[in-house]
CSV table of C-alpha atoms in Angstrom, one decimal:
chain,number,residue,atom,x,y,z
A,1,UNK,CA,24.8,-122.8,-32.9
A,2,UNK,CA,24.1,-126.5,-33.2
A,3,UNK,CA,26.1,-129.4,-32.5
A,4,UNK,CA,27.9,-131.3,-35.5
A,5,UNK,CA,29.0,-134.9,-35.5
A,6,UNK,CA,31.8,-137.1,-34.4
A,7,UNK,CA,33.7,-140.2,-36.2
A,8,UNK,CA,32.9,-143.4,-34.7
A,9,UNK,CA,33.4,-147.1,-35.3
A,10,UNK,CA,30.9,-149.7,-34.0
A,11,UNK,CA,31.2,-153.8,-33.9
A,12,UNK,CA,27.6,-154.9,-34.3
A,13,UNK,CA,24.9,-153.6,-36.3
A,14,UNK,CA,23.2,-151.8,-33.3
A,15,UNK,CA,23.3,-148.4,-31.8
A,16,UNK,CA,26.9,-146.9,-31.7
A,17,UNK,CA,28.2,-147.2,-28.2
A,18,UNK,CA,31.3,-147.3,-26.1
A,19,UNK,CA,32.6,-149.6,-23.6
A,20,UNK,CA,34.2,-146.9,-21.2
A,21,UNK,CA,30.7,-145.4,-20.7
A,22,UNK,CA,32.2,-142.0,-21.0
A,23,UNK,CA,30.8,-138.8,-22.5
A,24,UNK,CA,31.2,-138.3,-26.7
A,25,UNK,CA,32.5,-134.7,-28.0
A,26,UNK,CA,30.3,-132.9,-30.4
A,27,UNK,CA,31.2,-129.6,-32.2
A,28,UNK,CA,29.4,-126.5,-32.8
A,29,UNK,CA,28.8,-125.5,-36.2
A,30,UNK,CA,26.6,-122.9,-38.0
A,31,UNK,CA,23.7,-124.3,-40.0
A,32,UNK,CA,23.6,-124.3,-43.8
A,33,UNK,CA,21.8,-126.5,-46.2
A,34,UNK,CA,25.1,-128.6,-46.5
A,35,UNK,CA,26.5,-128.2,-43.2
A,36,UNK,CA,26.6,-131.8,-42.3
A,37,UNK,CA,28.7,-132.8,-45.5
A,38,UNK,CA,31.9,-133.3,-43.6
A,39,UNK,CA,32.7,-135.2,-40.6
A,40,UNK,CA,34.0,-133.1,-37.6
A,41,UNK,CA,37.5,-134.8,-38.4
A,42,UNK,CA,38.9,-137.4,-40.1
A,43,UNK,CA,38.6,-140.8,-38.7
A,44,UNK,CA,42.5,-141.5,-38.5
A,45,UNK,CA,44.1,-138.3,-39.7
A,46,UNK,CA,47.4,-137.0,-38.5
A,47,UNK,CA,45.1,-134.5,-36.9
A,48,UNK,CA,42.9,-137.1,-35.1
A,49,UNK,CA,41.5,-136.6,-31.9
A,50,UNK,CA,41.1,-140.0,-30.0
A,51,UNK,CA,37.8,-138.8,-28.3
A,52,UNK,CA,35.6,-139.4,-31.3
A,53,UNK,CA,36.6,-142.6,-32.6
A,54,UNK,CA,34.7,-145.5,-31.2
A,55,UNK,CA,34.4,-149.3,-31.8
A,56,UNK,CA,32.2,-151.3,-29.5
A,57,UNK,CA,28.5,-152.3,-28.8
A,58,UNK,CA,28.1,-151.0,-25.4
A,59,UNK,CA,25.5,-148.7,-24.2
A,60,UNK,CA,25.8,-144.9,-23.0
A,61,UNK,CA,24.8,-144.1,-19.3
A,62,UNK,CA,25.4,-140.8,-17.6
A,63,UNK,CA,24.8,-137.0,-17.9
A,64,UNK,CA,27.6,-134.5,-17.1
A,65,UNK,CA,26.5,-131.8,-14.7
A,66,UNK,CA,26.5,-128.3,-15.9
A,67,UNK,CA,29.4,-125.9,-14.5
A,68,UNK,CA,29.1,-122.3,-13.9
A,69,UNK,CA,31.4,-120.1,-16.1
A,70,UNK,CA,34.5,-119.1,-14.5
A,71,UNK,CA,34.6,-115.2,-13.9
A,72,UNK,CA,37.8,-113.6,-15.5
A,73,UNK,CA,38.5,-110.2,-16.3
A,74,UNK,CA,37.8,-109.0,-19.8
A,75,UNK,CA,40.4,-109.6,-22.3
A,76,UNK,CA,41.9,-107.2,-25.0
A,77,UNK,CA,39.3,-106.2,-27.7
A,78,UNK,CA,38.8,-108.8,-30.1
A,79,UNK,CA,40.1,-108.4,-33.8
A,80,UNK,CA,37.6,-108.1,-36.8
A,81,UNK,CA,37.8,-111.8,-37.3
A,82,UNK,CA,36.1,-112.7,-33.8
A,83,UNK,CA,33.8,-109.6,-34.0
A,84,UNK,CA,32.2,-111.3,-37.2
A,85,UNK,CA,32.1,-114.8,-35.4
A,86,UNK,CA,30.1,-113.1,-32.5
A,87,UNK,CA,27.8,-111.7,-35.0
A,88,UNK,CA,27.2,-114.8,-36.5
A,89,UNK,CA,26.6,-116.5,-33.2
A,90,UNK,CA,23.8,-114.0,-32.4
A,91,UNK,CA,21.8,-114.9,-35.5
A,92,UNK,CA,19.0,-117.2,-34.8
A,93,UNK,CA,18.3,-119.7,-37.5
A,94,UNK,CA,14.4,-120.5,-38.4
A,95,UNK,CA,13.2,-123.9,-38.0
A,96,UNK,CA,13.9,-126.3,-40.8
A,97,UNK,CA,11.2,-127.7,-42.7
A,98,UNK,CA,10.5,-131.4,-43.0
A,99,UNK,CA,11.6,-131.3,-46.4
A,100,UNK,CA,15.0,-129.7,-45.5
A,101,UNK,CA,15.5,-132.1,-42.8
A,102,UNK,CA,15.2,-135.2,-45.3
A,103,UNK,CA,17.4,-133.2,-47.7
A,104,UNK,CA,20.2,-132.8,-45.1
A,105,UNK,CA,20.0,-136.7,-44.5
A,106,UNK,CA,20.3,-137.3,-48.4
A,107,UNK,CA,23.1,-134.9,-48.8
A,108,UNK,CA,25.3,-136.3,-46.0
A,109,UNK,CA,24.9,-139.8,-47.6
A,110,UNK,CA,25.4,-138.6,-51.1
A,111,UNK,CA,28.6,-137.0,-49.9
A,112,UNK,CA,30.3,-139.3,-47.4
A,113,UNK,CA,28.5,-142.8,-47.4
A,114,UNK,CA,31.1,-145.8,-48.6
A,115,UNK,CA,29.4,-149.0,-49.6
A,116,UNK,CA,31.3,-151.8,-48.4
A,117,UNK,CA,29.1,-154.7,-48.8
A,118,UNK,CA,29.9,-155.3,-52.4
A,119,UNK,CA,26.2,-155.4,-53.6
A,120,UNK,CA,26.4,-152.2,-55.3
A,121,UNK,CA,23.1,-151.1,-54.0
A,122,UNK,CA,24.3,-147.5,-53.9
A,123,UNK,CA,25.0,-145.3,-57.0
A,124,UNK,CA,24.8,-141.5,-57.4
A,125,UNK,CA,22.2,-141.9,-60.1
A,126,UNK,CA,19.8,-144.2,-58.1
A,127,UNK,CA,20.5,-142.0,-55.0
A,128,UNK,CA,19.3,-138.8,-57.0
A,129,UNK,CA,16.2,-140.3,-58.2
A,130,UNK,CA,15.4,-141.4,-54.6
A,131,UNK,CA,15.6,-137.8,-53.6
A,132,UNK,CA,13.4,-136.5,-56.5
A,133,UNK,CA,10.8,-139.3,-55.6
A,134,UNK,CA,10.8,-138.3,-51.9
A,135,UNK,CA,10.6,-134.7,-52.5
A,136,UNK,CA,8.0,-134.8,-55.0
A,137,UNK,CA,5.3,-134.4,-52.6
A,138,UNK,CA,4.6,-132.6,-49.4
A,139,UNK,CA,6.1,-134.3,-46.1
A,140,UNK,CA,3.3,-133.3,-43.7
A,141,UNK,CA,4.8,-134.1,-40.4
A,142,UNK,CA,8.1,-134.3,-38.5
A,143,UNK,CA,7.3,-137.9,-37.8
A,144,UNK,CA,6.8,-138.5,-41.4
A,145,UNK,CA,10.2,-137.0,-42.3
A,146,UNK,CA,11.9,-139.2,-39.8
A,147,UNK,CA,10.2,-142.2,-41.1
A,148,UNK,CA,11.4,-141.3,-44.7
A,149,UNK,CA,14.8,-140.8,-43.6
A,150,UNK,CA,14.8,-144.3,-41.8
A,151,UNK,CA,13.6,-146.1,-45.0
A,152,UNK,CA,16.0,-144.1,-47.2
A,153,UNK,CA,18.9,-145.3,-45.1
A,154,UNK,CA,17.6,-148.8,-44.8
A,155,UNK,CA,17.7,-149.0,-48.8
A,156,UNK,CA,21.3,-148.7,-48.7
A,157,UNK,CA,21.6,-152.4,-47.2
A,158,UNK,CA,24.2,-151.2,-44.7
A,159,UNK,CA,23.2,-152.3,-41.1
A,160,UNK,CA,25.6,-149.7,-39.5
A,161,UNK,CA,24.1,-146.7,-41.4
A,162,UNK,CA,20.8,-145.8,-39.4
A,163,UNK,CA,18.7,-143.0,-38.2
A,164,UNK,CA,18.8,-141.5,-34.6
A,165,UNK,CA,15.6,-139.9,-33.3
A,166,UNK,CA,16.1,-136.8,-31.3
A,167,UNK,CA,16.1,-138.5,-27.9
A,168,UNK,CA,18.5,-141.1,-29.1
A,169,UNK,CA,20.9,-138.5,-30.4
A,170,UNK,CA,20.7,-136.3,-27.3
A,171,UNK,CA,21.5,-139.5,-25.3
A,172,UNK,CA,24.7,-140.0,-27.3
A,173,UNK,CA,25.7,-136.3,-27.1
A,174,UNK,CA,26.4,-136.7,-23.4
A,175,UNK,CA,29.5,-138.6,-23.7
A,176,UNK,CA,33.2,-137.5,-24.2
A,177,UNK,CA,36.0,-139.4,-22.8
A,178,UNK,CA,38.3,-136.4,-22.2
A,179,UNK,CA,36.0,-135.7,-19.2
A,180,UNK,CA,35.7,-132.0,-19.9
A,181,UNK,CA,33.8,-132.2,-23.4
A,182,UNK,CA,36.3,-131.0,-26.2
A,183,UNK,CA,37.8,-132.5,-29.1
A,184,UNK,CA,40.9,-131.4,-30.2
A,185,UNK,CA,42.9,-131.2,-33.5
A,186,UNK,CA,46.2,-130.3,-34.8
A,187,UNK,CA,46.0,-127.2,-37.4
A,188,UNK,CA,48.9,-125.8,-39.1
A,189,UNK,CA,49.1,-122.1,-39.4
A,190,UNK,CA,50.5,-120.0,-42.3
A,191,UNK,CA,54.2,-120.5,-41.2
A,192,UNK,CA,53.7,-124.5,-41.0
A,193,UNK,CA,53.6,-124.4,-37.3
A,194,UNK,CA,51.2,-127.1,-36.0
A,195,UNK,CA,48.9,-125.8,-33.1
A,196,UNK,CA,46.2,-127.9,-31.3
A,197,UNK,CA,42.9,-126.3,-31.4
A,198,UNK,CA,39.3,-126.8,-30.0
A,199,UNK,CA,37.8,-128.3,-33.2
A,200,UNK,CA,34.6,-128.7,-31.2
A,201,UNK,CA,32.9,-129.2,-27.9
A,202,UNK,CA,29.9,-130.6,-26.0
A,203,UNK,CA,27.5,-127.6,-25.6
A,204,UNK,CA,26.6,-127.2,-22.0
A,205,UNK,CA,29.6,-129.5,-21.2
A,206,UNK,CA,32.1,-128.7,-18.4
A,207,UNK,CA,34.8,-126.9,-20.8
A,208,UNK,CA,31.9,-125.0,-22.8
A,209,UNK,CA,30.3,-123.7,-19.5
A,210,UNK,CA,34.0,-122.8,-18.1
A,211,UNK,CA,34.4,-120.5,-21.0
A,212,UNK,CA,36.3,-122.6,-23.7
A,213,UNK,CA,35.2,-122.0,-27.2
A,214,UNK,CA,35.3,-123.7,-30.7
A,215,UNK,CA,38.6,-122.6,-32.3
A,216,UNK,CA,40.4,-121.7,-29.1
A,217,UNK,CA,44.2,-122.5,-29.4
A,218,UNK,CA,45.3,-124.8,-26.4
A,219,UNK,CA,48.5,-123.2,-24.9
A,220,UNK,CA,49.0,-125.1,-21.6
A,221,UNK,CA,47.4,-127.7,-19.3
A,222,UNK,CA,48.0,-127.5,-15.6
A,223,UNK,CA,50.7,-125.0,-16.3
A,224,UNK,CA,52.6,-127.2,-18.7
A,225,UNK,CA,53.2,-125.7,-22.2
A,226,UNK,CA,51.7,-128.0,-24.8
A,227,UNK,CA,52.9,-126.3,-27.9
A,228,UNK,CA,54.7,-128.8,-30.1
A,229,UNK,CA,52.8,-131.5,-28.6
A,230,UNK,CA,50.3,-133.6,-30.7
A,231,UNK,CA,46.5,-133.5,-30.0
A,232,UNK,CA,46.5,-137.1,-28.5
A,233,UNK,CA,49.3,-136.0,-25.9
A,234,UNK,CA,47.2,-132.9,-25.1
A,235,UNK,CA,44.1,-134.9,-24.8
A,236,UNK,CA,46.0,-137.5,-22.5
A,237,UNK,CA,47.0,-134.4,-20.2
A,238,UNK,CA,43.3,-133.6,-19.8
A,239,UNK,CA,42.3,-136.9,-18.7
A,240,UNK,CA,42.4,-137.7,-14.8
A,241,UNK,CA,40.4,-138.9,-11.8
A,242,UNK,CA,36.6,-138.1,-12.1
A,243,UNK,CA,35.4,-134.9,-10.4
A,244,UNK,CA,39.0,-133.5,-10.2
A,245,UNK,CA,39.8,-130.2,-11.8
A,246,UNK,CA,42.2,-129.5,-14.6
A,247,UNK,CA,43.4,-126.0,-15.6
A,248,UNK,CA,43.4,-125.1,-19.3
A,249,UNK,CA,45.1,-122.1,-20.8
A,250,UNK,CA,43.9,-121.1,-24.1
A,251,UNK,CA,44.0,-118.3,-26.7
A,252,UNK,CA,40.6,-117.3,-28.3
A,253,UNK,CA,40.8,-117.1,-32.0
A,254,UNK,CA,44.0,-116.1,-34.0
A,255,UNK,CA,44.1,-112.7,-32.4
A,256,UNK,CA,42.0,-112.8,-29.2
A,257,UNK,CA,42.9,-112.8,-25.4
A,258,UNK,CA,44.7,-115.6,-23.5
A,259,UNK,CA,42.6,-117.1,-20.6
A,260,UNK,CA,42.9,-119.7,-18.2
A,261,UNK,CA,40.1,-121.9,-17.1
A,262,UNK,CA,39.5,-124.2,-14.3
A,263,UNK,CA,37.2,-127.1,-15.4
A,264,UNK,CA,36.1,-130.2,-13.5
A,265,UNK,CA,36.6,-133.4,-15.1
A,266,UNK,CA,33.7,-136.0,-15.7
A,267,UNK,CA,35.5,-139.0,-16.6
A,268,UNK,CA,34.3,-142.4,-15.4
A,269,UNK,CA,36.6,-144.5,-17.4
A,270,UNK,CA,38.0,-147.5,-15.5
A,271,UNK,CA,41.1,-149.7,-16.1
A,272,UNK,CA,40.7,-152.4,-18.8
A,273,UNK,CA,44.0,-154.0,-18.1
A,274,UNK,CA,44.7,-157.2,-16.0
A,275,UNK,CA,48.2,-158.5,-15.8
A,276,UNK,CA,50.2,-161.2,-14.0
A,277,UNK,CA,53.6,-162.9,-14.3
A,278,UNK,CA,53.6,-166.6,-15.1
A,279,UNK,CA,56.4,-169.1,-15.1
A,280,UNK,CA,56.6,-172.0,-17.6
A,281,UNK,CA,59.2,-174.6,-18.8
A,282,UNK,CA,59.4,-175.6,-15.0
A,283,UNK,CA,59.9,-172.3,-13.8
A,284,UNK,CA,62.6,-171.5,-16.3
A,285,UNK,CA,60.7,-168.8,-18.2
A,286,UNK,CA,58.9,-165.8,-17.2
A,287,UNK,CA,55.8,-164.8,-19.2
A,288,UNK,CA,54.2,-161.5,-18.8
A,289,UNK,CA,50.3,-162.2,-19.2
A,290,UNK,CA,48.0,-159.1,-20.1
A,291,UNK,CA,44.6,-159.1,-20.6
A,292,UNK,CA,43.1,-156.1,-22.2
A,293,UNK,CA,39.0,-156.0,-21.8
A,294,UNK,CA,38.3,-152.9,-24.0
A,295,UNK,CA,40.1,-150.0,-25.4
A,296,UNK,CA,38.8,-146.9,-23.3
A,297,UNK,CA,40.8,-143.7,-22.2
A,298,UNK,CA,43.1,-145.7,-19.7
A,299,UNK,CA,43.9,-148.5,-21.9
A,300,UNK,CA,47.4,-147.3,-23.2
A,301,UNK,CA,48.6,-145.7,-20.1
A,302,UNK,CA,47.7,-148.8,-17.8
A,303,UNK,CA,49.1,-151.2,-20.6
A,304,UNK,CA,52.3,-149.2,-20.4
A,305,UNK,CA,52.5,-149.6,-16.6
A,306,UNK,CA,51.8,-153.3,-16.7
A,307,UNK,CA,54.4,-154.0,-19.4
A,308,UNK,CA,57.0,-152.2,-17.5
A,309,UNK,CA,56.2,-153.8,-14.1
A,310,UNK,CA,56.2,-157.2,-15.9
A,311,UNK,CA,59.6,-156.4,-17.3
A,312,UNK,CA,60.8,-155.5,-14.0
A,313,UNK,CA,59.7,-158.8,-12.8
A,314,UNK,CA,61.7,-160.6,-15.4
A,315,UNK,CA,59.4,-161.3,-18.2
A,316,UNK,CA,61.1,-162.5,-21.4
A,317,UNK,CA,58.0,-163.2,-23.3
A,318,UNK,CA,54.7,-161.5,-23.5
A,319,UNK,CA,50.9,-162.5,-23.9
A,320,UNK,CA,48.5,-160.0,-25.2
A,321,UNK,CA,44.9,-161.3,-24.7
A,322,UNK,CA,42.3,-159.7,-26.9
A,323,UNK,CA,39.7,-162.4,-26.7
A,324,UNK,CA,36.0,-161.1,-26.1
A,325,UNK,CA,37.5,-157.6,-26.7
A,326,UNK,CA,34.8,-156.1,-28.9
A,327,UNK,CA,36.8,-152.8,-29.4
A,328,UNK,CA,36.5,-149.3,-27.8
A,329,UNK,CA,38.3,-146.2,-28.7
A,330,UNK,CA,40.1,-146.8,-32.0
A,331,UNK,CA,42.8,-144.2,-31.3
A,332,UNK,CA,43.8,-145.9,-28.1
A,333,UNK,CA,44.1,-149.2,-30.1
A,334,UNK,CA,46.3,-147.4,-32.7
A,335,UNK,CA,48.6,-145.9,-29.9
A,336,UNK,CA,48.7,-149.6,-28.2
A,337,UNK,CA,49.9,-151.0,-31.4
A,338,UNK,CA,52.6,-148.5,-31.7
A,339,UNK,CA,53.9,-149.7,-28.3
A,340,UNK,CA,55.3,-152.9,-30.2
A,341,UNK,CA,56.2,-151.4,-33.6
A,342,UNK,CA,59.4,-150.0,-35.1
A,343,UNK,CA,59.4,-146.3,-36.1
A,344,UNK,CA,57.9,-146.0,-39.6
A,345,UNK,CA,56.1,-149.2,-39.6
A,346,UNK,CA,52.4,-149.3,-40.5
A,347,UNK,CA,49.6,-149.6,-38.3
A,348,UNK,CA,46.7,-149.5,-40.3
A,349,UNK,CA,45.3,-147.9,-43.7
A,350,UNK,CA,42.0,-146.2,-43.8
A,351,UNK,CA,39.8,-146.1,-47.2
A,352,UNK,CA,36.9,-143.7,-47.9
A,353,UNK,CA,35.5,-141.6,-50.6
A,354,UNK,CA,36.4,-138.4,-48.6
A,355,UNK,CA,40.1,-137.6,-48.7
A,356,UNK,CA,39.9,-137.2,-44.8
A,357,UNK,CA,39.4,-141.1,-44.6
A,358,UNK,CA,42.2,-141.9,-46.7
A,359,UNK,CA,45.4,-142.2,-44.5
A,360,UNK,CA,48.3,-144.4,-43.6
A,361,UNK,CA,48.9,-144.6,-40.0
A,362,UNK,CA,52.5,-145.3,-38.8
A,363,UNK,CA,54.5,-145.6,-35.9
A,364,UNK,CA,56.4,-142.5,-34.6
A,365,UNK,CA,58.9,-144.1,-32.0
A,366,UNK,CA,60.9,-147.2,-31.0
A,367,UNK,CA,58.9,-149.9,-29.4
A,368,UNK,CA,58.4,-150.2,-25.8
A,369,UNK,CA,58.8,-154.0,-25.8
A,370,UNK,CA,60.9,-156.2,-28.3
A,371,UNK,CA,60.4,-159.6,-26.6
A,372,UNK,CA,58.4,-162.4,-28.4
A,373,UNK,CA,54.7,-162.0,-28.3
A,374,UNK,CA,51.7,-163.8,-28.6
A,375,UNK,CA,48.2,-162.2,-29.1
A,376,UNK,CA,45.2,-164.4,-28.3
A,377,UNK,CA,42.1,-164.0,-30.3
A,378,UNK,CA,38.7,-165.4,-31.0
A,379,UNK,CA,35.4,-164.5,-32.7
A,380,UNK,CA,34.6,-161.7,-30.4
A,381,UNK,CA,37.9,-159.9,-31.1
A,382,UNK,CA,36.5,-157.1,-32.9
A,383,UNK,CA,37.3,-153.7,-34.6
A,384,UNK,CA,40.0,-151.7,-32.5
A,385,UNK,CA,41.2,-155.0,-31.3
A,386,UNK,CA,41.6,-156.3,-35.0
A,387,UNK,CA,43.6,-153.3,-35.8
A,388,UNK,CA,46.1,-154.1,-33.2
A,389,UNK,CA,46.3,-157.9,-34.0
A,390,UNK,CA,46.7,-157.1,-37.6
A,391,UNK,CA,49.3,-154.5,-37.1
A,392,UNK,CA,51.6,-156.8,-34.7
A,393,UNK,CA,51.0,-159.7,-37.0
A,394,UNK,CA,51.6,-158.3,-40.4
A,395,UNK,CA,54.6,-156.3,-38.9
A,396,UNK,CA,56.2,-159.7,-37.5
A,397,UNK,CA,55.9,-158.5,-33.9
A,398,UNK,CA,53.3,-161.1,-32.7
A,399,UNK,CA,52.1,-164.5,-33.5
A,400,UNK,CA,48.1,-164.7,-33.3
A,401,UNK,CA,46.7,-167.6,-31.5
A,402,UNK,CA,43.1,-168.9,-31.1
A,403,UNK,CA,40.1,-168.2,-33.7
A,404,UNK,CA,39.3,-166.1,-36.8
A,405,UNK,CA,38.4,-162.7,-35.7
A,406,UNK,CA,35.0,-161.0,-35.9
A,407,UNK,CA,35.6,-159.1,-39.1
A,408,UNK,CA,34.5,-155.5,-38.1
A,409,UNK,CA,36.6,-152.8,-39.9
A,410,UNK,CA,34.1,-150.0,-40.6
A,411,UNK,CA,34.2,-146.3,-39.8
A,412,UNK,CA,31.1,-144.6,-38.8
A,413,UNK,CA,30.4,-140.9,-38.4
A,414,UNK,CA,27.4,-139.6,-36.7
A,415,UNK,CA,25.7,-136.3,-38.0
A,416,UNK,CA,23.2,-134.1,-36.2
A,417,UNK,CA,20.2,-132.9,-38.4
A,418,UNK,CA,18.8,-129.5,-37.8
A,419,UNK,CA,16.1,-130.7,-35.8
A,420,UNK,CA,18.1,-132.5,-33.3
A,421,UNK,CA,18.0,-135.9,-34.7
A,422,UNK,CA,20.9,-137.5,-36.3
A,423,UNK,CA,22.0,-140.3,-38.7
A,424,UNK,CA,25.0,-142.6,-38.5
A,425,UNK,CA,26.7,-143.3,-41.9
A,426,UNK,CA,29.5,-145.5,-42.9
A,427,UNK,CA,32.2,-143.4,-44.2
A,428,UNK,CA,35.3,-145.7,-44.4
A,429,UNK,CA,37.0,-148.7,-43.5
A,430,UNK,CA,40.4,-150.1,-42.1
A,431,UNK,CA,42.7,-152.1,-44.1
A,432,UNK,CA,45.7,-154.2,-42.7
A,433,UNK,CA,49.4,-153.4,-43.4
A,434,UNK,CA,49.3,-156.1,-45.8
A,435,UNK,CA,46.4,-154.4,-47.5
A,436,UNK,CA,43.6,-157.0,-46.3
A,437,UNK,CA,40.1,-155.8,-45.7
A,438,UNK,CA,39.5,-156.6,-42.1
A,439,UNK,CA,35.4,-155.9,-42.5
A,440,UNK,CA,33.6,-159.1,-43.3
A,441,UNK,CA,36.8,-161.2,-43.5
A,442,UNK,CA,38.2,-161.2,-39.8
A,443,UNK,CA,41.8,-162.3,-39.4
A,444,UNK,CA,43.0,-165.8,-39.6
A,445,UNK,CA,45.4,-166.9,-36.5
A,446,UNK,CA,48.7,-168.5,-37.0
A,447,UNK,CA,47.9,-171.2,-34.5
A,448,UNK,CA,44.8,-172.6,-33.2
A,449,UNK,CA,46.3,-174.0,-30.1
A,450,UNK,CA,48.9,-172.4,-27.7
A,451,UNK,CA,52.4,-173.0,-29.5
A,452,UNK,CA,55.7,-173.7,-27.8
A,453,UNK,CA,57.7,-170.4,-27.4
A,454,UNK,CA,60.5,-171.9,-29.5
A,455,UNK,CA,57.9,-172.1,-32.2
A,456,UNK,CA,56.8,-168.5,-31.6
A,457,UNK,CA,60.4,-167.3,-31.9
A,458,UNK,CA,61.1,-169.3,-35.2
A,459,UNK,CA,57.9,-168.0,-36.7
A,460,UNK,CA,58.7,-164.3,-36.1
A,461,UNK,CA,62.1,-164.9,-37.4
A,462,UNK,CA,61.0,-166.5,-40.7
A,463,UNK,CA,58.4,-163.7,-40.9
A,464,UNK,CA,61.0,-161.0,-40.6
A,465,UNK,CA,63.4,-162.8,-43.1
A,466,UNK,CA,60.5,-163.1,-45.7
A,467,UNK,CA,59.7,-159.3,-45.3
A,468,UNK,CA,63.2,-158.2,-45.9
A,469,UNK,CA,63.6,-160.7,-48.8
């Protein structure tokens, strides 16, 4: 088996990286000439796993240690489906040729690439001709194949679509923000019941070494039944302090044994939230100020704590400071936006050639805070931050104050090629609730300087009236 890919979103045209310096999840998949066609999961589908969606320009830094498999008594005899899977896993693929590696990269772009620059450099016809030209002669070395892929991707004119050498890809494979190296997805069964399954996992990561396998259904976390919970909720239960353990109960396949594994977390995310209570208008008004530095695995949880504490302290207005926030985990941004939105209101739309990137994300609960809100933005407010800012602005929940935002609203997926190298490909983009393309445009604030709170209240009231009218 080889590792597959994950959906990602980056802020600058440099290597895809993530602010919390936490591991990334990869899936295992059997090789075929077109195995890399599909992203491991839709970047923003209803079955999204927030572990895989990124949007910041920071660098990776750590290697999770291997864990010894937990010794468990053998389960009942596996069904035919699982026996076939084991037979497939024992098969060893022959090494791929240089031409096959180049063809893999070509096919991924052909099936998934979304041109967003408006220059129309890419068409199926010109891309097909490029393949014919490249493969018209023998590719004599692996380094030559990598050079061809690099030039082939550069011809697309997209600074985010690029080649990753095997060392670069291996370095990226060390990261996963759940802390145990798995990617979860909600999968409906024949009866329509939704189950949370392991769609992918980091090979030699903590969960994999403990015995968790791709396709396992997650039944419980630390003894808590998770049936009926979303993939995001289950992923949140798996999080915890670095080097602590979590018990995960899984069912192997559709008819395999049920087993419980103890897995050691390797999560190193730190709180990105700073908050304080400020008094304005000669001490007559309490304002809760919240600074969010990045969207890491702790962002939503810690922001909820901050808001509740500020409310208890008497805050009647709120400020969410997203200045200099270059992004992070996009799903964390989506979940944070939902904290302020009414049920059914749109957080964001995604657009892509593949149907898995064509989605409408809506809030599914009542807002945690309904007080007037100011969101501070500047030219370094990017990606996940822009999703939050536009969602709150377009739904009349906040006024934006500061400078036009950066303008990064693209979705990248990272695909591993058969020789351990990889490519990052732009596969989709984010669109605001008012159907504005974030990428390349940014978001214009309502005010450049700090308004009076009476103006904020009046602005939001007028916005709501215009929406209803």
